[in-house]
Amino acid sequence: MIRNRPAVTRISDAVAGGLEKRILEGSLKPGDRLPSERDFSAELGVSRPTLREAIQKLISKGLLDTRHGGGTFVTDRLDAHFVDPWQEMLSGHPLLHSDLLEFRQMLESHAASLAAERATNVDIERLDTLYANLDSVYASNDVKACIDADVAFHQAIAEAAHNVLIGHMTASLMRVIHGHVSINLEHLHARPQRWNQLRSQHHAIWQAIREHQPETAARAARSHIEFVRQSMTDATKEVERRLSALRRQGEL
Amino acid sequence: MIRNRPAVTRISDAVAGGLEKRILEGSLKPGDRLPSERDFSAELGVSRPTLREAIQKLISKGLLDTRHGGGTFVTDRLDAHFVDPWQEMLSGHPLLHSDLLEFRQMLESHAASLAAERATNVDIERLDTLYANLDSVYASNDVKACIDADVAFHQAIAEAAHNVLIGHMTASLMRVIHGHVSINLEHLHARPQRWNQLRSQHHAIWQAIREHQPETAARAARSHIEFVRQSMTDATKEVERRLSALRRQGEL
DNA sequence: TTATTAAAGTGGTCTTACCAAGGAAGGGTT
DNA sequence: AACCCTTCCTTGGTAAGACCACTTTAATAA
């Protein structure tokens, strides 16, 4: 008489809860499309009716939306309430980038601190694999892969903090920043010394979280973003310098 | 090519809508037991999975309740129907509530710190008048006015931090929290000692910002929200205590 | 009468199958 | 070559039947 059932008696409830958590934490972003019901149910290890019950619940909560023959999507209403205004603001006003990085510094240092406190073994295993991946792609020359790995790493830290707002905010910020990161990474990639500093910073954050040292983790994250801020302004200055040079050439 | 389907493309939606209507109209009273899923699905002319999807939706809406092996019943309390999506999320997920306050603690302490650094004379003048107003309404018995003054005060601090993200984020959080603040304030207002603690905390934040002491301001803000968190949990416990007392009386 | 137990009823889940709507690839027309 | 239309595949929507787990109830044995 073994009860292998989880605490939630209804499997559909467990599925719905898991999905809701992933949506709120941001790992399932608004607009994302879920796998087909057949694939997803197999992936989750439940039957299709059960998956459907979970989906229907989340639909009634306004978190999901289905299109017959099209697929199932994450509603973008969360964005409408929280982030959309930012996208608009930031796209039109590059001046806000420093504000954004300042905010990110606060957010990620806090996230790192909480992650160091609360990270479960599962979280740490996930961080381990993501860090290993991050370190390996940094050794390559694929800047695009570096961005993806970097985003995934920081997102995992945010989720290890076990605060849905921090998870969601981090995901939002990542999406907003994404485009600007590439410029910065290109800039850094041309400077091997700084490039290696970046790697050691990630290592420091990773280690501090692994060893459950909140203060150290917070400091490491803070100085990491500080470093990014600095090189970001450097990159911007260089771009402007080149632009003015080009402009001079064009005017000659 | 006749489309005999109603406006609702999903049969489960139609079933859920019909049931909800019957419940709200009173033909299905709170406490009533529905026919078994097999009988009911036959009666409605739909399949059992479809009926179940409809039922799950109404469960997530808080209209129905199921007991494994027992039956499906109409929920006793019919409330929380026409509320904000965010409010709904908060009410349905108490864990989000603590997450929210944790996030707010981070946000506002940082905002206070930055405000202490960057507040201009104009900012400080604004804070002076808002604080004076806050202190005066706290002496009155108008809890509603207290909320407004409190929100305005904290919002002004966030704007004095001169970071648009912090300002925007604070505004969003304030909107979300607004409803729950009232419960907390009612709770505190009945306890003069704690009520005065609240006033002195506001005073401490205000002074620290005026005198440009970031560390002091951050500490004051942090302990202020910590105080709010504590009294919030106290208030929740008291509500639960009252509820259980009422329940005991009802059973006698 | 009381306690135990067996059976019937009910929600929870799985499997299989078919229908309907959307989308993309291929073939035909202009 | 460009455009439109058909066809087929994928995906969500529904149905039917079976089995499991839990609850209730009633029959049975003490």
Coordinates of C-alpha atoms (C1' of nucleotides) in Angstrom, one line a residue:
Chain A
M1 CA 0.0 0.0 0.0
I2 CA 2.5 2.6 -1.1
R3 CA 1.2 6.1 -1.7
N4 CA 3.4 7.4 -4.4
R5 CA 1.1 10.3 -5.0
P6 CA 2.4 13.8 -4.2
A7 CA 0.9 16.1 -1.6
V8 CA -1.5 17.5 -4.2
T9 CA -4.1 14.8 -4.6
R10 CA -5.1 15.8 -8.1
I11 CA -2.5 15.4 -10.7
S12 CA -4.1 18.0 -12.8
D13 CA -3.7 20.4 -9.9
A14 CA 0.0 19.6 -9.7
V15 CA 0.4 20.2 -13.4
A16 CA -1.5 23.4 -13.3
G17 CA 0.5 24.6 -10.3
G18 CA 3.8 23.8 -12.0
L19 CA 2.8 25.6 -15.1
E20 CA 1.6 28.6 -13.2
K21 CA 4.8 28.7 -11.3
R22 CA 6.8 28.6 -14.5
I23 CA 4.7 31.4 -16.0
L24 CA 4.9 33.6 -13.0
E25 CA 8.7 33.0 -12.6
G26 CA 9.1 34.0 -16.2
S27 CA 10.6 30.8 -17.6
L28 CA 7.5 30.6 -19.7
K29 CA 7.3 34.0 -21.2
P30 CA 4.1 35.7 -22.4
G31 CA 3.5 34.8 -26.0
D32 CA 5.4 31.6 -25.7
R33 CA 3.8 28.6 -27.3
L34 CA 3.4 25.4 -25.4
P35 CA 4.2 22.0 -27.0
S36 CA 1.3 20.2 -28.5
E37 CA -1.0 18.5 -26.0
R38 CA 0.1 15.1 -27.2
D39 CA 3.8 15.9 -26.9
F40 CA 3.5 17.9 -23.7
S41 CA 1.4 15.2 -21.9
A42 CA 4.0 12.6 -22.8
E43 CA 6.8 14.9 -21.6
L44 CA 5.1 15.5 -18.3
G45 CA 4.2 11.9 -17.9
V46 CA 0.4 12.4 -17.7
S47 CA -2.5 11.7 -19.9
R48 CA -3.9 14.1 -22.3
P49 CA -7.2 14.7 -20.5
T50 CA -5.4 15.4 -17.3
L51 CA -3.2 17.9 -19.1
R52 CA -6.3 19.5 -20.7
E53 CA -7.9 19.9 -17.3
A54 CA -4.8 21.7 -16.1
I55 CA -4.8 23.9 -19.2
Q56 CA -8.5 24.7 -18.8
K57 CA -7.9 25.9 -15.3
L58 CA -5.1 28.2 -16.3
I59 CA -7.3 29.5 -19.2
S60 CA -10.0 30.4 -16.7
K61 CA -7.3 32.1 -14.6
G62 CA -6.3 34.1 -17.7
L63 CA -2.8 32.7 -17.9
L64 CA -3.2 30.6 -21.1
D65 CA -5.0 30.9 -24.4
T66 CA -5.8 28.3 -27.0
R67 CA -6.4 28.5 -30.7
H68 CA -8.1 25.6 -32.3
G69 CA -5.7 24.0 -34.7
G70 CA -3.0 26.6 -33.8
G71 CA -1.7 25.8 -30.4
T72 CA -1.7 26.9 -26.8
F73 CA 0.0 30.2 -25.8
V74 CA 0.9 32.0 -22.6
T75 CA -1.2 35.1 -22.3
D76 CA 0.6 38.4 -22.6
R77 CA -1.6 40.1 -20.0
L78 CA 1.1 39.9 -17.4
D79 CA 3.3 41.9 -19.6
A80 CA 0.5 44.4 -20.2
H81 CA 0.4 45.1 -16.5
F82 CA 4.0 45.1 -15.7
V83 CA 6.6 45.4 -18.4
D84 CA 5.1 46.8 -21.6
P85 CA 5.5 50.4 -20.6
W86 CA 9.2 49.7 -20.1
Q87 CA 9.7 48.3 -23.5
E88 CA 8.2 51.4 -24.9
M89 CA 10.2 53.7 -22.7
L90 CA 13.6 52.0 -23.2
S91 CA 13.3 51.6 -27.0
G92 CA 12.8 55.3 -27.4
H93 CA 15.2 56.5 -24.7
P94 CA 18.7 55.1 -24.6
L95 CA 19.4 57.4 -21.7
L96 CA 17.4 55.0 -19.5
H97 CA 20.0 52.3 -19.9
S98 CA 21.9 53.4 -16.8
D99 CA 18.7 53.3 -14.8
L100 CA 18.1 49.9 -16.1
L101 CA 21.5 48.6 -15.1
E102 CA 21.2 50.2 -11.7
F103 CA 17.9 48.4 -11.2
R104 CA 19.4 45.2 -12.5
Q105 CA 22.3 45.6 -10.0
M106 CA 19.9 45.8 -7.2
L107 CA 17.7 42.9 -8.5
E108 CA 20.5 40.5 -9.2
S109 CA 22.5 41.0 -6.1
H110 CA 19.4 40.5 -4.1
A111 CA 18.5 37.4 -6.1
A112 CA 22.0 36.0 -5.7
S113 CA 21.8 36.5 -1.9
L114 CA 18.4 34.8 -1.7
A115 CA 19.5 32.0 -4.0
A116 CA 22.5 31.4 -1.7
E117 CA 20.0 31.1 1.2
R118 CA 17.3 29.0 -0.4
A119 CA 18.8 27.1 -3.3
T120 CA 17.7 23.4 -3.2
N121 CA 19.8 20.6 -4.4
V122 CA 17.8 20.6 -7.6
D123 CA 18.5 24.3 -8.1
I124 CA 22.2 23.8 -7.5
E125 CA 22.4 20.9 -10.0
R126 CA 20.7 23.0 -12.5
L127 CA 23.1 25.9 -11.8
D128 CA 26.1 23.4 -12.1
T129 CA 25.1 22.3 -15.6
L130 CA 24.3 25.9 -16.7
Y131 CA 27.6 27.2 -15.4
A132 CA 29.5 24.4 -17.1
N133 CA 27.8 25.2 -20.3
L134 CA 28.4 28.9 -19.8
D135 CA 32.1 28.4 -19.2
S136 CA 32.5 26.2 -22.2
V137 CA 30.8 28.5 -24.6
Y138 CA 32.8 31.4 -23.3
A139 CA 35.9 29.5 -24.4
S140 CA 34.4 29.4 -27.9
N141 CA 33.9 32.4 -30.3
D142 CA 30.2 32.0 -30.6
V143 CA 29.0 35.3 -29.0
K144 CA 25.4 34.5 -29.7
A145 CA 25.7 31.3 -27.7
C146 CA 27.4 33.2 -24.9
I147 CA 24.4 35.5 -24.6
D148 CA 21.9 32.6 -24.4
A149 CA 24.1 30.8 -21.8
D150 CA 24.5 34.0 -19.8
V151 CA 20.7 34.7 -19.8
A152 CA 20.0 31.1 -18.8
F153 CA 22.5 31.3 -16.0
H154 CA 21.2 34.5 -14.5
Q155 CA 17.6 33.4 -14.9
A156 CA 18.4 30.2 -13.1
I157 CA 19.8 32.2 -10.2
A158 CA 16.7 34.3 -10.1
E159 CA 14.5 31.2 -10.0
A160 CA 16.7 29.7 -7.2
A161 CA 15.7 32.7 -5.1
H162 CA 12.2 31.3 -4.9
N163 CA 10.4 34.6 -5.3
V164 CA 8.1 34.7 -8.2
L165 CA 8.4 38.5 -8.5
I166 CA 12.1 38.3 -8.7
G167 CA 11.9 35.5 -11.3
H168 CA 9.4 37.4 -13.4
M169 CA 11.2 40.7 -13.2
T170 CA 14.5 39.1 -14.1
A171 CA 13.0 37.5 -17.1
S172 CA 11.5 40.7 -18.2
L173 CA 14.7 42.7 -17.7
M174 CA 16.6 40.0 -19.6
R175 CA 14.2 40.3 -22.5
V176 CA 14.6 44.1 -22.5
I177 CA 18.4 44.0 -22.2
H178 CA 19.0 41.2 -24.6
G179 CA 19.5 43.3 -27.6
H180 CA 22.0 45.6 -25.9
V181 CA 24.0 42.8 -24.4
S182 CA 25.4 41.7 -27.7
I183 CA 27.1 45.1 -28.3
N184 CA 28.7 44.9 -24.9
L185 CA 29.9 41.3 -25.4
E186 CA 31.4 42.1 -28.8
H187 CA 33.2 44.9 -27.1
L188 CA 34.5 42.7 -24.3
H189 CA 35.3 39.8 -26.6
A190 CA 38.0 41.9 -28.2
R191 CA 39.7 42.3 -24.9
P192 CA 40.9 38.9 -23.6
Q193 CA 41.8 40.2 -20.1
R194 CA 38.4 41.6 -19.4
W195 CA 36.7 38.6 -21.0
N196 CA 38.4 36.4 -18.5
Q197 CA 37.4 38.7 -15.7
L198 CA 33.8 38.1 -16.7
R199 CA 34.4 34.4 -16.5
S200 CA 35.9 34.6 -13.0
Q201 CA 33.0 36.8 -11.9
H202 CA 30.5 34.2 -12.9
H203 CA 32.6 31.6 -11.2
A204 CA 32.5 33.6 -8.0
I205 CA 28.8 34.0 -8.0
W206 CA 28.3 30.4 -8.8
Q207 CA 30.6 29.2 -6.0
A208 CA 29.0 31.6 -3.4
I209 CA 25.6 30.2 -4.1
R210 CA 26.8 26.7 -4.1
E211 CA 28.3 27.2 -0.6
H212 CA 25.3 29.1 0.7
Q213 CA 27.0 32.3 1.4
P214 CA 24.5 35.1 0.9
E215 CA 26.7 38.1 1.6
T216 CA 29.5 36.8 -0.7
A217 CA 27.0 36.0 -3.4
A218 CA 25.4 39.5 -3.2
R219 CA 28.8 41.2 -3.4
A220 CA 29.9 39.1 -6.3
A221 CA 26.7 39.8 -8.2
R222 CA 26.9 43.5 -7.4
S223 CA 30.5 43.8 -8.6
H224 CA 29.7 41.7 -11.7
I225 CA 26.9 44.1 -12.8
E226 CA 29.1 47.0 -11.8
F227 CA 31.7 45.6 -14.2
V228 CA 29.1 45.3 -16.9
R229 CA 28.0 48.8 -16.3
Q230 CA 31.5 50.1 -16.7
S231 CA 32.2 48.2 -19.9
M232 CA 28.8 49.1 -21.2
T233 CA 29.7 52.8 -21.0
D234 CA 33.1 52.1 -22.5
A235 CA 31.4 50.3 -25.4
T236 CA 29.0 53.2 -25.8
K237 CA 31.8 55.7 -25.9
E238 CA 33.7 53.7 -28.4
V239 CA 30.7 53.4 -30.7
E240 CA 30.2 57.1 -30.5
R241 CA 33.9 57.7 -31.2
R242 CA 33.7 55.5 -34.3
L243 CA 30.5 57.2 -35.4
S244 CA 32.0 60.7 -35.1
A245 CA 35.0 59.4 -37.0
L246 CA 32.9 58.0 -39.7
R247 CA 30.9 61.3 -39.8
R248 CA 34.1 63.2 -40.2
Q249 CA 35.2 61.0 -43.0
G250 CA 31.8 61.4 -44.7
E251 CA 31.9 65.1 -44.4
L252 CA 35.3 65.4 -45.8
Chain B
M1 CA -22.7 25.2 -44.3
I2 CA -24.6 26.0 -41.2
R3 CA -22.7 26.7 -38.1
N4 CA -24.9 25.5 -35.4
R5 CA -22.3 26.0 -32.8
P6 CA -23.0 28.8 -30.3
A7 CA -20.7 31.8 -29.9
V8 CA -18.7 29.8 -27.4
T9 CA -16.6 27.4 -29.5
R10 CA -15.8 25.1 -26.6
I11 CA -18.5 22.9 -25.3
S12 CA -16.8 22.8 -22.0
D13 CA -17.0 26.6 -21.8
A14 CA -20.7 26.4 -22.6
V15 CA -21.2 23.8 -19.8
A16 CA -19.2 25.8 -17.4
G17 CA -21.1 29.0 -18.3
G18 CA -24.4 27.3 -17.8
L19 CA -23.5 25.8 -14.5
E20 CA -22.1 29.2 -13.3
K21 CA -25.3 30.8 -14.3
R22 CA -27.4 28.3 -12.5
I23 CA -25.3 28.7 -9.4
L24 CA -25.4 32.5 -9.4
E25 CA -29.1 32.5 -10.1
G26 CA -29.7 30.3 -7.1
S27 CA -31.1 27.2 -8.7
L28 CA -28.0 25.5 -7.5
K29 CA -27.6 26.6 -3.9
P30 CA -24.4 26.6 -1.9
G31 CA -23.9 23.1 -0.4
D32 CA -25.9 21.4 -3.0
R33 CA -24.5 18.2 -4.4
L34 CA -24.2 17.7 -8.2
P35 CA -25.3 14.5 -9.8
S36 CA -22.4 12.0 -10.4
E37 CA -20.2 12.9 -13.3
R38 CA -21.5 9.9 -15.2
D39 CA -25.1 10.7 -14.7
F40 CA -24.6 14.5 -15.2
S41 CA -22.6 14.1 -18.4
A42 CA -25.4 11.9 -19.8
E43 CA -28.0 14.4 -18.7
L44 CA -26.2 17.3 -20.3
G45 CA -25.5 15.3 -23.4
V46 CA -21.7 15.7 -23.2
S47 CA -18.9 13.4 -22.5
R48 CA -17.4 13.0 -19.1
P49 CA -14.0 14.5 -19.9
T50 CA -15.8 17.6 -21.2
L51 CA -17.9 17.8 -18.1
R52 CA -14.8 17.4 -16.0
E53 CA -13.0 20.3 -17.8
A54 CA -16.0 22.5 -17.1
I55 CA -16.0 21.4 -13.4
Q56 CA -12.3 22.1 -13.1
K57 CA -12.8 25.6 -14.4
L58 CA -15.5 26.3 -11.8
I59 CA -13.3 24.8 -9.1
S60 CA -10.5 27.2 -10.0
K61 CA -13.1 30.0 -9.9
G62 CA -14.0 28.9 -6.4
L63 CA -17.6 27.9 -7.3
L64 CA -17.3 24.2 -6.9
D65 CA -15.5 21.8 -4.7
T66 CA -14.9 18.0 -5.1
R67 CA -14.4 15.2 -2.6
H68 CA -12.7 12.1 -3.9
G69 CA -15.3 9.3 -3.6
G70 CA -17.8 11.7 -2.1
G71 CA -19.1 14.0 -4.8
T72 CA -19.1 17.4 -6.2
F73 CA -20.6 20.3 -4.3
V74 CA -21.4 23.9 -4.7
T75 CA -19.0 26.0 -2.6
D76 CA -20.5 27.5 0.5
R77 CA -19.0 31.0 0.1
L78 CA -19.6 32.8 -3.1
D79 CA -17.2 35.7 -3.3
A80 CA -14.2 37.0 -5.1
H81 CA -15.8 37.0 -8.5
F82 CA -15.4 40.5 -9.8
V83 CA -11.9 41.2 -8.6
D84 CA -8.7 42.2 -10.3
P85 CA -6.7 39.5 -11.9
W86 CA -3.8 40.4 -9.8
Q87 CA -5.9 40.7 -6.7
E88 CA -7.2 37.3 -7.6
M89 CA -3.8 35.8 -7.9
L90 CA -2.8 37.3 -4.6
S91 CA -5.8 36.0 -2.8
G92 CA -5.5 32.6 -4.3
H93 CA -1.8 32.4 -3.6
P94 CA -0.7 33.5 -0.2
L95 CA 2.8 32.6 -1.0
L96 CA 2.8 35.4 -3.6
H97 CA 1.9 37.7 -0.9
S98 CA 5.0 37.2 1.1
D99 CA 7.0 37.3 -2.2
L100 CA 5.5 40.6 -2.9
L101 CA 6.4 42.1 0.5
E102 CA 9.9 40.7 0.2
F103 CA 10.3 42.3 -3.2
R104 CA 8.9 45.5 -1.8
Q105 CA 11.4 45.5 1.0
M106 CA 14.2 45.3 -1.4
L107 CA 12.8 47.9 -3.7
E108 CA 11.9 50.5 -1.1
S109 CA 15.1 50.2 0.9
H110 CA 17.1 50.7 -2.2
A111 CA 14.8 53.6 -3.2
A112 CA 15.3 55.3 0.1
S113 CA 19.0 54.9 -0.1
L114 CA 19.2 56.4 -3.6
A115 CA 16.8 59.1 -2.6
A116 CA 19.0 60.1 0.3
E117 CA 21.9 60.4 -2.2
R118 CA 20.1 62.2 -5.0
A119 CA 17.2 64.1 -3.6
T120 CA 17.1 67.7 -4.9
N121 CA 15.7 70.6 -2.9
V122 CA 12.5 70.3 -4.9
D123 CA 12.2 66.6 -3.9
I124 CA 12.8 67.4 -0.3
E125 CA 10.2 70.2 -0.3
R126 CA 7.7 67.8 -1.8
L127 CA 8.6 65.1 0.8
D128 CA 8.2 67.7 3.6
T129 CA 4.7 68.6 2.6
L130 CA 3.7 64.9 2.0
Y131 CA 5.2 63.9 5.3
A132 CA 3.3 66.7 7.1
N133 CA 0.1 65.6 5.5
L134 CA 0.9 61.9 6.4
D135 CA 1.5 62.7 10.0
S136 CA -1.7 64.8 10.3
V137 CA -4.0 62.2 8.8
Y138 CA -2.4 59.5 11.0
A139 CA -3.7 61.5 13.9
S140 CA -7.2 61.3 12.5
N141 CA -9.4 58.2 12.3
D142 CA -9.7 58.2 8.5
V143 CA -8.0 55.0 7.5
K144 CA -8.8 55.6 3.8
A145 CA -7.0 58.9 3.9
C146 CA -4.1 57.2 5.6
I147 CA -3.7 54.8 2.8
D148 CA -3.7 57.5 0.2
A149 CA -1.1 59.6 2.1
D150 CA 1.0 56.6 2.7
V151 CA 1.1 55.6 -1.0
A152 CA 1.8 59.2 -2.0
F153 CA 4.7 59.4 0.5
H154 CA 6.4 56.2 -0.6
Q155 CA 5.8 57.1 -4.2
A156 CA 7.5 60.4 -3.7
I157 CA 10.5 58.7 -2.2
A158 CA 10.7 56.3 -5.2
E159 CA 10.7 59.3 -7.5
A160 CA 13.3 61.1 -5.5
A161 CA 15.6 58.1 -6.3
H162 CA 15.7 59.4 -9.9
N163 CA 15.5 56.0 -11.5
V164 CA 12.5 55.6 -13.8
L165 CA 12.4 51.9 -13.3
I166 CA 12.2 52.2 -9.5
G167 CA 9.5 54.8 -9.8
H168 CA 7.5 52.8 -12.2
M169 CA 7.9 49.5 -10.3
T170 CA 6.9 51.2 -7.0
A171 CA 3.8 52.6 -8.7
S172 CA 2.8 49.1 -10.0
L173 CA 3.4 47.4 -6.7
M174 CA 1.4 50.1 -4.9
R175 CA -1.5 49.5 -7.2
V176 CA -1.4 45.8 -6.5
I177 CA -0.9 46.1 -2.8
H178 CA -3.5 48.8 -2.3
G179 CA -6.3 46.5 -1.5
H180 CA -4.4 44.5 1.1
V181 CA -3.0 47.5 2.9
S182 CA -6.4 48.5 4.2
I183 CA -6.8 45.2 6.1
N184 CA -3.4 45.7 7.7
L185 CA -4.1 49.3 8.6
E186 CA -7.3 48.4 10.3
H187 CA -5.4 45.8 12.3
L188 CA -2.8 48.3 13.3
H189 CA -5.2 51.2 14.0
A190 CA -6.7 49.1 16.8
R191 CA -3.2 49.0 18.5
P192 CA -2.1 52.5 19.4
Q193 CA 1.4 51.5 20.3
R194 CA 2.1 49.9 17.0
W195 CA 0.3 52.7 15.2
N196 CA 2.8 55.1 16.7
Q197 CA 5.7 52.9 15.8
L198 CA 4.5 53.3 12.2
R199 CA 4.6 57.0 12.5
S200 CA 8.0 57.1 14.0
Q201 CA 9.3 54.8 11.2
H202 CA 8.0 57.2 8.6
H203 CA 9.7 60.0 10.5
A204 CA 13.0 58.1 10.5
I205 CA 12.9 57.5 6.8
W206 CA 12.0 61.1 6.1
Q207 CA 14.8 62.5 8.3
A208 CA 17.4 60.2 6.8
I209 CA 16.6 61.3 3.3
R210 CA 16.5 64.9 4.3
E211 CA 20.0 64.7 5.8
H212 CA 21.3 62.7 2.9
Q213 CA 22.3 59.6 4.8
P214 CA 21.8 56.6 2.5
E215 CA 22.7 53.8 4.8
T216 CA 20.4 55.1 7.6
A217 CA 17.6 55.6 5.1
A218 CA 17.9 52.1 3.7
R219 CA 17.9 50.6 7.2
A220 CA 14.9 52.6 8.2
A221 CA 13.0 51.6 5.1
R222 CA 14.0 48.0 5.5
S223 CA 12.9 47.8 9.1
H224 CA 9.7 49.7 8.2
I225 CA 8.7 47.1 5.6
E226 CA 9.8 44.3 8.0
F227 CA 7.4 45.8 10.5
V228 CA 4.6 45.8 7.9
R229 CA 5.4 42.2 7.0
Q230 CA 5.2 41.2 10.6
S231 CA 1.9 42.9 11.3
M232 CA 0.6 41.6 8.1
T233 CA 1.1 38.0 9.2
D234 CA -0.4 38.9 12.6
A235 CA -3.4 40.4 10.9
T236 CA -3.8 37.3 8.8
K237 CA -3.5 35.0 11.8
E238 CA -6.1 37.1 13.6
V239 CA -8.6 36.8 10.7
E240 CA -8.1 33.1 10.7
R241 CA -8.6 32.9 14.4
R242 CA -11.8 34.8 14.1
L243 CA -13.0 32.5 11.3
S244 CA -12.3 29.4 13.3
A245 CA -14.1 30.8 16.3
L246 CA -17.1 31.6 14.1
R247 CA -17.0 28.1 12.7
R248 CA -17.0 26.6 16.2
Q249 CA -20.0 28.7 17.1
G250 CA -21.8 27.6 14.0
E251 CA -21.2 24.0 14.8
L252 CA -22.7 24.2 18.3
Chain C
dT1 C1' -25.8 -3.8 19.7
dT2 C1' -21.3 -3.1 17.9
dA3 C1' -17.6 -3.8 15.1
dT4 C1' -16.0 -5.6 10.8
dT5 C1' -16.2 -6.2 6.2
dA6 C1' -17.8 -6.4 1.6
dA7 C1' -19.9 -3.9 -2.0
dA8 C1' -21.7 -0.2 -4.5
dG9 C1' -21.1 4.6 -5.8
dT10 C1' -18.1 8.5 -7.0
dG11 C1' -14.1 11.3 -8.4
dG12 C1' -9.4 10.7 -10.7
dT13 C1' -6.8 8.9 -14.5
dC14 C1' -5.5 6.6 -18.7
dT15 C1' -6.1 4.9 -23.5
dT16 C1' -7.9 5.1 -28.0
dA17 C1' -10.4 7.0 -31.5
dC18 C1' -12.5 10.5 -34.3
dC19 C1' -13.8 15.3 -35.6
dA20 C1' -12.7 20.2 -36.7
dA21 C1' -9.8 24.1 -37.5
dG22 C1' -5.4 26.2 -38.8
dG23 C1' -1.1 26.1 -41.5
dA24 C1' 2.3 24.9 -44.8
dA25 C1' 3.8 22.5 -48.9
dG26 C1' 2.9 21.2 -53.5
dG27 C1' 0.5 21.7 -57.9
dG28 C1' -2.1 24.2 -61.2
dT29 C1' -3.5 28.6 -63.3
dT30 C1' -2.7 33.1 -65.0
Chain D
dA1 C1' 7.5 34.1 -62.6
dA2 C1' 3.9 35.2 -59.6
dC3 C1' -0.4 34.0 -57.7
dC4 C1' -4.1 31.1 -56.1
dC5 C1' -6.0 26.9 -54.8
dT6 C1' -6.0 22.3 -53.2
dT7 C1' -4.2 18.7 -50.2
dC8 C1' -2.3 16.9 -46.2
dC9 C1' -0.3 17.2 -41.7
dT10 C1' -0.4 19.2 -37.1
dT11 C1' -3.1 20.7 -33.4
dG12 C1' -6.9 21.6 -30.3
dG13 C1' -11.9 19.6 -29.1
dT14 C1' -14.8 15.8 -28.0
dA15 C1' -16.3 11.1 -27.2
dA16 C1' -16.4 6.3 -25.1
dG17 C1' -14.8 2.8 -22.2
dA18 C1' -11.9 0.9 -18.7
dC19 C1' -9.4 0.9 -14.4
dC20 C1' -7.9 2.8 -9.9
dA21 C1' -8.5 5.1 -5.3
dC22 C1' -11.4 6.9 -2.0
dT23 C1' -16.0 7.2 0.5
dT24 C1' -20.1 5.7 1.9
dT25 C1' -23.3 2.4 3.1
dA26 C1' -25.3 -1.7 4.2
dA27 C1' -24.9 -6.4 5.1
dT28 C1' -22.6 -9.6 8.1
dA29 C1' -20.4 -11.6 12.0
dA30 C1' -19.0 -11.0 16.8

